[in-house]
Amino acid sequence: MKKEYDVVIIGSGLGGLVSAIILAKEGYSVCVLEKNNQFGGNLQTFVRDKTIFDTGIHYIGGLSEGQNLYRYFKYLGIMDDLNLKKMDEDGFDVISFEDDVVEYPHAQGYDNFTNQLGKYFPDEIENIENYCKKIIETCDTFPLYNLKFEGEYDSNILSLNAKKEIDEATDNSKLRAVLAGTNFLYAGIAEKSPFYVHALSVNSYIQSSWRCINGGSQITKQLIKQLKINGGEVYKYKEAIKFEVEDNKVTSVKMKDGTEVFGTHFISNVDPKATLKMAGIDKFRKAYYNRIQSLEGGISAFSLYLVFKPESFKYLNHNYYHFKDSNEVWTAHDYTEETWPKAFMASMNASKKMDQWADGMTFITYMKFDDLKPWVETVNTTAEKEDRGESYEEFKNRKAERFLQEIELKFPGIRDCIKSVHTSSPLSYRDYIGGHNGNMYGYEKDSNNPMKTFIASKTKLDNLYLTGQSINMHGVLGVTIGAVVSCSEIIGKEYLVNKINEATL
């Protein structure tokens, strides 16, 4: 590692790596620092019982030729080397309810989406079409989502509430639940979640939905490969702990191991609250600091990773969003000890080996960080191991058993197929991914006060920028666009968008 770079990036999540490639392609000397053993943040995979599991990327949208994420990935140089499997065209996501035997598909392509749902709601076809139009119109108001540099967000769009807009689309309560059924993608909250977050989240999946064969970490590998081709560098076990600041500029970043790196520009791909602390809270206006501190992290998750016995459980080329009660699609995060879990998302990895049988399956449900209060002071990663103790293991085992009982109601006989069960809690997400209190998707967006939850990528320090899932939007597409926004502050938006379009049109 050299002593000085043009750009120093803290954190090797998707936002950090995309920013690094964009700037390295422009001739900047770039260095990425990662505190953990594995690069990639939410793109990380891990292996249990010789079975690959994804940490956060269970499927990706918008990757068919000419679609938005395809074009961003093409510009980054990674598209042609990704190993992908297209999900079921007639139902990549399936919404199901314990109080209803019917399974409702979300299909790829807007006409197909309407046709497939129309089979279950024949009187609602016009309403479904209008809902689709509203999604597309909303997405069209975001320039970078469509690789344009002109145009401003319509502030009225930011204030629309997701639940309200879906409820206005139809009077049919079951269809409302089905249309809102994937709100796990953004941890939907009835009174807060904006409609644009819903629209941007579901639109790219309706365009096209894909699984990464053998996991999403291949995206990280390809990004790092392209970064190195363009002269960039990336280092692990480098935990940044402090920014040195002089004359309203960051001069260097100090690491836990005592090393120090100087730079001209600094991009932080770590949580904004942590970033402000690293720079020193006195370096920012009090109102700005207080606003960032007051942001509420979204809810976290508890996950079960099931390894199956060979040839025991059929591979499913779609995800499930399953709810105990179709009336509780917006309140699944609001549980008690007795009612948990109210809902879950079920997904599986696509494997190279065969299509017929599944190696394993991931089940994710909401969990509040406060449920983990007794173990909050512990930290456990590959780089920094600490035993959280027997009580923590007992807690996880108890929750795993309770969760499995719910899963069995949806998938009778699944327990007989299981070879081993593995878990992760909000503490795992906090320690490995770095999100505030282990939140899944950054900070909660609020349709009632959109600007309160807006975090600009440029900070008040002249050369410090923010990127990652807490800035702009979460998800693979959202974070990629967020990195383009961050880099635009350094090299100019019109110039950069033109470059991406020239490379992909």
Coordinates of C-alpha atoms in Angstrom, one line a residue:
M1 CA 0.0 0.0 0.0
K2 CA 1.4 3.4 -1.0
K3 CA 1.5 6.4 1.3
E4 CA -0.8 8.5 -0.9
Y5 CA -3.6 8.1 -3.5
D6 CA -5.9 10.4 -5.5
V7 CA -8.9 8.7 -4.0
V8 CA -9.1 6.6 -0.7
I9 CA -12.3 4.6 -0.3
I10 CA -13.4 3.2 3.1
G11 CA -15.4 0.0 2.8
S12 CA -15.5 -2.5 0.0
G13 CA -19.2 -2.9 -0.3
L14 CA -20.8 -2.5 -3.7
G15 CA -20.9 1.3 -3.5
G16 CA -17.2 1.5 -2.6
L17 CA -16.1 -0.9 -5.4
V18 CA -18.3 0.7 -8.1
S19 CA -17.0 4.2 -7.1
A20 CA -13.4 2.8 -7.2
I21 CA -13.8 1.4 -10.7
I22 CA -15.5 4.6 -12.1
L23 CA -12.6 6.8 -10.8
A24 CA -9.9 4.3 -11.7
K25 CA -11.2 4.3 -15.3
E26 CA -10.7 8.1 -15.3
G27 CA -7.1 7.7 -14.4
Y28 CA -7.2 8.4 -10.7
S29 CA -5.0 6.4 -8.4
V30 CA -7.5 4.6 -6.1
C31 CA -7.2 2.5 -2.9
V32 CA -10.1 0.7 -1.2
L33 CA -9.8 -0.3 2.5
E34 CA -11.8 -3.1 4.0
K35 CA -11.9 -4.0 7.7
N36 CA -13.1 -7.6 7.3
N37 CA -11.7 -10.8 5.8
Q38 CA -14.1 -10.7 2.9
F39 CA -14.7 -7.9 0.4
G40 CA -18.2 -7.0 -0.9
G41 CA -20.4 -6.1 2.1
N42 CA -23.9 -7.3 1.3
L43 CA -22.5 -9.2 -1.7
Q44 CA -20.6 -11.6 0.6
T45 CA -21.3 -15.3 0.5
F46 CA -20.4 -18.0 3.0
V47 CA -20.2 -21.8 3.0
R48 CA -21.9 -24.1 5.5
D49 CA -21.7 -27.9 5.0
K50 CA -20.2 -27.4 1.5
T51 CA -23.2 -25.3 0.5
I52 CA -23.0 -21.7 -0.6
F53 CA -25.3 -19.1 0.9
D54 CA -25.8 -15.4 0.1
T55 CA -25.6 -12.8 2.9
G56 CA -27.8 -10.2 1.2
I57 CA -28.2 -10.5 -2.5
H58 CA -30.8 -13.2 -3.2
Y59 CA -31.8 -12.0 -6.6
I60 CA -31.2 -9.2 -9.0
G61 CA -33.4 -7.3 -11.5
G62 CA -32.8 -5.3 -14.6
L63 CA -30.1 -7.5 -16.1
S64 CA -31.6 -8.3 -19.5
E65 CA -29.8 -6.7 -22.4
G66 CA -30.5 -2.9 -22.6
Q67 CA -32.1 -2.7 -19.1
N68 CA -30.6 -0.2 -16.6
L69 CA -28.5 -2.5 -14.4
Y70 CA -27.3 -4.4 -17.4
R71 CA -26.0 -1.1 -18.9
Y72 CA -24.3 0.0 -15.6
F73 CA -22.7 -3.4 -15.2
K74 CA -21.6 -3.4 -18.9
Y75 CA -19.9 0.0 -18.4
L76 CA -18.1 -1.4 -15.3
G77 CA -16.9 -4.3 -17.4
I78 CA -18.4 -7.1 -15.3
M79 CA -21.7 -8.0 -17.2
D80 CA -20.2 -10.6 -19.6
D81 CA -18.5 -12.6 -16.9
L82 CA -21.5 -13.0 -14.5
N83 CA -22.9 -16.5 -14.2
L84 CA -26.7 -16.0 -14.0
K85 CA -29.9 -18.0 -14.1
K86 CA -33.2 -16.3 -15.1
M87 CA -36.0 -16.9 -12.6
D88 CA -39.5 -18.2 -13.5
E89 CA -40.9 -15.8 -16.1
D90 CA -44.5 -16.5 -14.9
G91 CA -43.7 -16.0 -11.2
F92 CA -40.3 -15.0 -10.0
D93 CA -41.9 -14.0 -6.7
V94 CA -44.8 -15.9 -5.2
I95 CA -46.9 -14.2 -2.5
S96 CA -48.7 -16.6 -0.1
F97 CA -50.8 -16.5 3.1
E98 CA -51.5 -19.0 5.8
D99 CA -55.2 -18.1 5.6
D100 CA -55.4 -18.7 1.8
V101 CA -54.4 -21.8 -0.2
V102 CA -53.8 -19.9 -3.4
E103 CA -50.3 -18.8 -4.3
Y104 CA -50.1 -15.5 -6.2
P105 CA -47.3 -14.9 -8.8
H106 CA -45.4 -11.8 -9.6
A107 CA -44.4 -12.3 -13.3
Q108 CA -41.6 -10.8 -15.4
G109 CA -42.7 -8.3 -18.0
Y110 CA -45.5 -5.8 -17.3
D111 CA -48.0 -7.5 -19.7
N112 CA -47.2 -10.9 -18.2
F113 CA -47.4 -9.5 -14.7
T114 CA -51.0 -8.3 -15.5
N115 CA -52.0 -11.5 -17.2
Q116 CA -50.7 -13.8 -14.5
L117 CA -52.3 -11.9 -11.7
G118 CA -55.4 -11.4 -13.8
K119 CA -56.1 -15.1 -13.7
Y120 CA -56.7 -14.8 -9.9
F121 CA -58.3 -11.3 -10.1
P122 CA -60.2 -11.3 -13.5
D123 CA -62.3 -8.3 -12.4
E124 CA -59.2 -6.3 -11.5
I125 CA -57.2 -6.3 -14.7
E126 CA -57.7 -2.6 -15.4
N127 CA -56.7 -1.8 -11.8
I128 CA -53.6 -4.0 -12.2
E129 CA -52.7 -2.2 -15.5
N130 CA -53.1 1.2 -13.8
Y131 CA -50.9 0.1 -10.9
C132 CA -48.2 -1.0 -13.4
K133 CA -48.5 2.4 -15.2
K134 CA -48.0 4.2 -11.9
I135 CA -44.9 2.2 -11.2
I136 CA -43.4 3.0 -14.6
E137 CA -44.3 6.7 -14.4
T138 CA -42.7 7.0 -11.0
C139 CA -39.5 5.3 -12.1
D140 CA -39.4 7.6 -15.2
T141 CA -39.1 10.6 -12.9
F142 CA -35.6 9.5 -11.6
P143 CA -33.1 10.5 -14.3
L144 CA -30.1 8.3 -13.3
Y145 CA -32.5 5.3 -12.9
N146 CA -32.9 5.6 -16.7
L147 CA -29.2 6.7 -17.4
K148 CA -30.2 10.3 -18.0
F149 CA -28.4 13.3 -16.4
E150 CA -31.2 15.9 -17.0
G151 CA -34.3 16.3 -14.9
E152 CA -35.0 16.8 -11.2
Y153 CA -36.8 14.5 -8.8
D154 CA -40.4 15.7 -8.5
S155 CA -40.8 16.5 -4.8
N156 CA -44.5 15.5 -4.9
I157 CA -43.4 12.0 -5.9
L158 CA -41.2 11.7 -2.9
S159 CA -44.2 12.4 -0.6
L160 CA -46.5 9.7 -2.0
N161 CA -47.0 6.9 0.5
A162 CA -46.7 3.3 -0.7
K163 CA -49.5 1.7 1.2
K164 CA -51.9 4.6 0.3
E165 CA -51.1 4.4 -3.4
I166 CA -51.5 0.6 -3.5
D167 CA -54.8 0.9 -1.5
E168 CA -56.0 3.5 -4.0
A169 CA -55.2 1.2 -6.9
T170 CA -57.9 -1.3 -5.9
D171 CA -60.6 -1.9 -3.4
N172 CA -59.9 -5.6 -3.3
S173 CA -58.2 -6.3 0.0
K174 CA -56.5 -9.5 -1.2
L175 CA -55.1 -7.9 -4.3
R176 CA -53.8 -5.0 -2.1
A177 CA -52.0 -7.6 0.0
V178 CA -50.5 -9.3 -3.1
L179 CA -49.3 -6.1 -4.7
A180 CA -47.7 -5.0 -1.4
G181 CA -46.5 -8.6 -0.7
T182 CA -42.8 -8.0 -1.6
N183 CA -42.5 -5.0 0.7
F184 CA -39.9 -7.0 2.6
L185 CA -37.6 -5.7 -0.2
Y186 CA -37.6 -2.3 1.6
A187 CA -38.9 -3.3 5.1
G188 CA -42.2 -1.5 4.4
I189 CA -43.9 0.5 7.1
A190 CA -47.5 1.5 6.4
E191 CA -47.4 5.1 7.6
K192 CA -43.8 5.9 6.4
S193 CA -42.6 4.0 3.3
P194 CA -42.7 6.1 0.2
F195 CA -44.2 4.8 -3.0
Y196 CA -41.1 5.7 -5.0
V197 CA -39.1 3.2 -2.9
H198 CA -41.7 0.5 -3.7
A199 CA -41.7 1.4 -7.4
L200 CA -37.9 1.5 -7.8
S201 CA -37.6 -1.7 -5.8
V202 CA -40.2 -3.8 -7.7
N203 CA -39.8 -2.3 -11.2
S204 CA -36.4 -3.8 -12.1
Y205 CA -37.5 -7.3 -10.9
I206 CA -40.6 -7.1 -13.1
Q207 CA -38.4 -6.1 -16.0
S208 CA -36.3 -9.2 -15.4
S209 CA -35.2 -11.3 -12.4
W210 CA -32.0 -13.3 -12.0
R211 CA -30.2 -15.5 -9.5
C212 CA -26.4 -15.5 -9.3
I213 CA -25.3 -19.1 -9.8
N214 CA -23.2 -20.1 -6.8
G215 CA -23.8 -16.7 -5.1
G216 CA -23.5 -13.0 -5.4
S217 CA -19.8 -12.8 -4.3
Q218 CA -19.0 -13.4 -8.0
I219 CA -20.0 -9.7 -8.5
T220 CA -17.4 -8.7 -6.0
K221 CA -14.7 -10.8 -7.7
Q222 CA -15.5 -9.3 -11.1
L223 CA -15.5 -5.8 -9.7
I224 CA -12.1 -6.3 -8.0
K225 CA -10.8 -7.8 -11.2
Q226 CA -11.9 -4.7 -13.2
L227 CA -10.6 -2.4 -10.5
K228 CA -7.1 -4.0 -10.7
I229 CA -7.2 -3.9 -14.5
N230 CA -7.8 -0.2 -14.2
G231 CA -4.9 0.2 -11.8
G232 CA -6.9 0.4 -8.5
E233 CA -5.9 -1.4 -5.3
V234 CA -7.9 -3.1 -2.5
Y235 CA -6.8 -4.2 0.9
K236 CA -8.5 -6.2 3.6
Y237 CA -7.9 -6.2 7.4
K238 CA -7.6 -2.4 7.2
E239 CA -10.1 -1.0 9.6
A240 CA -10.3 2.8 9.3
I241 CA -10.9 4.5 12.7
K242 CA -10.1 8.2 12.1
F243 CA -10.1 10.9 9.5
E244 CA -7.5 13.6 10.0
V245 CA -9.0 16.9 9.0
E246 CA -7.3 20.3 8.3
D247 CA -8.8 23.5 6.8
N248 CA -12.1 21.7 6.1
K249 CA -10.5 18.9 4.2
V250 CA -9.7 15.3 5.1
T251 CA -5.9 14.8 4.7
S252 CA -5.5 11.2 5.7
V253 CA -7.2 8.2 7.2
K254 CA -5.8 6.3 10.2
M255 CA -6.3 2.6 10.6
K256 CA -6.6 0.3 13.7
D257 CA -3.2 -1.3 12.9
G258 CA -1.4 2.1 13.1
T259 CA -1.0 2.6 9.3
E260 CA -2.1 5.9 7.7
V261 CA -3.0 6.7 4.1
F262 CA -3.1 10.2 2.6
G263 CA -5.4 11.2 -0.3
T264 CA -6.9 14.0 -2.3
H265 CA -10.5 12.7 -2.2
F266 CA -12.1 10.4 0.3
I267 CA -15.3 8.3 -0.2
S268 CA -16.9 6.6 2.8
N269 CA -18.8 3.5 2.1
V270 CA -19.5 2.9 5.8
D271 CA -22.5 4.0 7.8
P272 CA -22.9 7.8 7.8
K273 CA -23.2 7.9 11.6
A274 CA -19.8 6.1 11.9
T275 CA -18.3 8.4 9.2
L276 CA -19.2 11.5 11.1
K277 CA -17.6 10.1 14.2
M278 CA -14.4 9.2 12.3
A279 CA -14.1 12.8 11.0
G280 CA -15.0 14.4 14.4
I281 CA -18.5 15.7 15.2
D282 CA -17.1 19.2 15.7
K283 CA -16.3 19.3 11.9
F284 CA -20.0 19.4 10.9
R285 CA -22.8 21.8 11.6
K286 CA -24.7 20.8 14.7
A287 CA -28.0 20.7 12.9
Y288 CA -26.6 18.4 10.2
Y289 CA -25.0 16.1 12.8
N290 CA -28.2 15.9 14.9
R291 CA -30.2 15.1 11.8
I292 CA -28.0 12.2 10.8
Q293 CA -27.9 11.0 14.4
S294 CA -31.8 11.1 14.6
L295 CA -32.2 9.0 11.5
E296 CA -33.9 5.7 12.3
G297 CA -32.2 2.6 11.1
G298 CA -34.6 0.2 9.4
I299 CA -35.4 -3.1 11.1
S300 CA -32.9 -6.0 11.0
A301 CA -33.4 -9.7 10.2
F302 CA -33.0 -13.2 11.6
S303 CA -32.0 -15.7 9.0
L304 CA -32.1 -19.5 8.8
Y305 CA -29.8 -21.3 6.3
L306 CA -30.9 -24.9 5.7
V307 CA -28.6 -27.4 4.1
F308 CA -30.5 -30.2 2.5
K309 CA -29.8 -33.9 2.3
P310 CA -28.9 -34.8 -1.3
E311 CA -31.8 -35.0 -3.6
S312 CA -34.4 -34.4 -0.9
F313 CA -35.9 -31.0 -1.7
K314 CA -36.9 -29.8 -5.1
Y315 CA -35.2 -26.6 -6.5
L316 CA -37.6 -23.7 -6.7
N317 CA -36.9 -21.1 -9.4
H318 CA -38.8 -18.4 -7.5
N319 CA -38.9 -16.8 -4.1
Y320 CA -41.7 -16.9 -1.6
Y321 CA -43.0 -14.0 0.5
H322 CA -45.2 -15.7 3.0
F323 CA -47.5 -14.1 5.6
K324 CA -49.4 -15.7 8.5
D325 CA -52.3 -13.3 7.8
S326 CA -53.1 -11.4 4.6
N327 CA -54.3 -8.5 6.7
E328 CA -50.8 -8.1 8.2
V329 CA -48.7 -7.4 5.1
W330 CA -47.7 -4.0 6.5
T331 CA -47.3 -5.0 10.1
A332 CA -45.1 -8.1 9.9
H333 CA -42.3 -6.2 11.7
D334 CA -44.5 -5.4 14.6
Y335 CA -44.5 -8.6 16.6
T336 CA -44.4 -9.9 20.1
E337 CA -42.5 -12.9 21.5
E338 CA -45.7 -14.9 21.0
T339 CA -46.6 -13.7 17.5
W340 CA -43.0 -13.9 16.0
P341 CA -42.5 -14.6 13.1
K342 CA -45.4 -13.1 11.2
A343 CA -43.8 -13.4 7.8
F344 CA -40.8 -14.6 5.9
M345 CA -39.0 -14.5 2.6
A346 CA -37.7 -17.8 1.3
S347 CA -35.1 -18.1 -1.4
M348 CA -32.5 -20.6 -2.7
N349 CA -29.2 -20.4 -4.5
A350 CA -29.0 -21.5 -8.1
S351 CA -26.3 -24.1 -8.4
K352 CA -24.3 -25.2 -11.4
K353 CA -24.7 -28.9 -10.6
M354 CA -28.3 -29.5 -11.3
D355 CA -31.7 -27.8 -11.7
Q356 CA -33.9 -30.5 -10.1
W357 CA -32.7 -30.5 -6.5
A358 CA -31.8 -27.8 -4.1
D359 CA -28.5 -27.8 -2.0
G360 CA -30.0 -25.4 0.5
M361 CA -32.5 -22.7 1.3
T362 CA -32.5 -19.3 3.0
F363 CA -35.4 -18.1 5.2
I364 CA -35.4 -14.5 6.4
T365 CA -37.7 -12.8 8.8
Y366 CA -37.8 -9.5 10.7
M367 CA -36.0 -9.1 14.0
K368 CA -35.6 -6.0 16.1
F369 CA -32.1 -5.1 17.2
D370 CA -33.5 -4.6 20.7
D371 CA -34.2 -8.4 20.9
L372 CA -30.4 -8.8 21.1
K373 CA -29.8 -6.2 23.9
P374 CA -27.9 -8.7 26.2
W375 CA -25.2 -9.2 23.6
V376 CA -24.9 -5.7 22.1
E377 CA -21.4 -5.2 23.5
T378 CA -19.9 -8.3 21.8
V379 CA -18.3 -8.2 18.4
N380 CA -17.7 -11.4 16.3
T381 CA -16.2 -11.5 12.8
T382 CA -13.6 -13.6 11.0
A383 CA -11.1 -10.8 11.6
E384 CA -12.1 -10.3 15.3
K385 CA -13.4 -13.4 17.0
E386 CA -15.4 -13.2 20.2
D387 CA -17.6 -15.8 21.8
R388 CA -21.0 -14.2 22.5
G389 CA -21.6 -17.0 25.1
E390 CA -24.0 -19.8 25.8
S391 CA -27.0 -17.6 26.4
Y392 CA -26.7 -16.2 22.8
E393 CA -26.5 -19.7 21.3
E394 CA -29.6 -20.7 23.3
F395 CA -31.4 -17.6 22.1
K396 CA -30.6 -18.4 18.4
N397 CA -31.5 -22.1 18.8
R398 CA -34.8 -21.2 20.4
K399 CA -35.6 -18.7 17.6
A400 CA -34.5 -21.2 14.9
E401 CA -36.8 -23.9 16.3
R402 CA -39.7 -21.4 16.5
F403 CA -39.0 -20.2 12.9
L404 CA -38.8 -23.8 11.6
Q405 CA -42.2 -24.6 13.1
E406 CA -43.7 -21.7 11.0
I407 CA -41.7 -22.8 7.9
E408 CA -43.1 -26.4 8.2
L409 CA -46.6 -25.1 8.0
K410 CA -45.8 -23.7 4.5
F411 CA -43.5 -26.5 3.5
P412 CA -44.8 -29.7 5.2
G413 CA -42.1 -32.4 5.5
I414 CA -39.2 -29.9 5.0
R415 CA -37.6 -31.0 8.3
D416 CA -37.0 -34.5 7.0
C417 CA -34.9 -33.0 4.2
I418 CA -32.6 -31.0 6.4
K419 CA -29.0 -32.0 6.9
S420 CA -28.0 -29.0 9.1
V421 CA -29.4 -25.6 10.2
H422 CA -27.4 -22.4 10.5
T423 CA -28.4 -18.9 11.7
S424 CA -27.6 -15.3 11.6
S425 CA -29.0 -12.5 13.8
P426 CA -29.0 -8.7 13.7
L427 CA -25.6 -8.8 15.4
S428 CA -24.2 -10.8 12.5
Y429 CA -25.5 -8.2 10.1
R430 CA -24.1 -5.4 12.2
D431 CA -20.6 -7.0 12.6
Y432 CA -20.1 -8.3 9.0
I433 CA -22.0 -5.7 6.9
G434 CA -21.5 -2.7 9.2
G435 CA -25.1 -1.3 9.0
H436 CA -26.3 0.7 12.0
N437 CA -27.8 -1.8 14.5
G438 CA -27.7 -4.4 11.7
N439 CA -30.4 -2.7 9.6
M440 CA -31.1 -4.4 6.3
Y441 CA -31.6 -1.4 4.1
G442 CA -30.0 1.7 5.6
Y443 CA -32.1 4.4 7.2
E444 CA -35.9 4.5 7.0
K445 CA -37.3 6.8 4.3
D446 CA -40.3 8.8 5.3
S447 CA -43.0 10.0 2.9
N448 CA -44.2 12.4 5.5
N449 CA -40.8 14.2 5.6
P450 CA -38.8 13.2 2.6
M451 CA -36.0 15.7 3.0
K452 CA -35.3 14.7 6.6
T453 CA -34.1 11.3 5.5
F454 CA -32.2 12.6 2.4
I455 CA -28.5 12.3 2.8
A456 CA -26.4 14.1 0.2
S457 CA -23.3 12.3 -1.1
K458 CA -21.2 15.4 -0.7
T459 CA -20.5 16.4 2.9
K460 CA -19.6 19.8 4.2
L461 CA -15.9 18.7 4.2
D462 CA -14.5 19.8 0.8
N463 CA -13.2 16.3 -0.2
L464 CA -15.3 13.8 1.8
Y465 CA -18.1 12.0 0.0
L466 CA -20.6 9.3 1.1
T467 CA -21.8 6.3 -0.8
G468 CA -23.6 3.0 0.0
Q469 CA -27.1 1.9 0.8
S470 CA -27.9 4.7 3.3
I471 CA -27.3 7.3 0.5
N472 CA -30.0 7.5 -2.2
M473 CA -31.5 3.9 -2.5
H474 CA -30.6 0.5 -1.3
G475 CA -30.3 -2.7 -3.4
V476 CA -27.9 -3.6 -6.1
L477 CA -29.3 -1.0 -8.6
G478 CA -29.8 1.7 -6.0
V479 CA -26.3 1.4 -4.6
T480 CA -24.8 1.3 -8.1
I481 CA -26.7 4.5 -9.0
G482 CA -25.6 6.0 -5.6
A483 CA -22.0 5.4 -6.5
V484 CA -22.5 7.2 -9.8
V485 CA -24.0 10.1 -7.9
S486 CA -21.0 10.2 -5.5
C487 CA -18.4 10.1 -8.4
S488 CA -20.4 12.8 -10.2
E489 CA -19.4 15.1 -7.4
I490 CA -15.8 14.6 -8.5
I491 CA -15.9 14.3 -12.3
G492 CA -19.3 15.8 -13.2
K493 CA -22.7 14.1 -13.8
E494 CA -23.2 15.0 -17.4
Y495 CA -19.7 13.8 -18.3
L496 CA -20.1 10.5 -16.4
V497 CA -23.6 9.6 -17.7
N498 CA -22.5 10.3 -21.3
K499 CA -19.5 8.0 -20.7
I500 CA -21.8 5.2 -19.4
N501 CA -24.2 5.7 -22.3
E502 CA -21.4 5.7 -24.9
A503 CA -20.1 2.4 -23.5
T504 CA -23.5 0.7 -23.5
L505 CA -25.6 2.0 -26.4

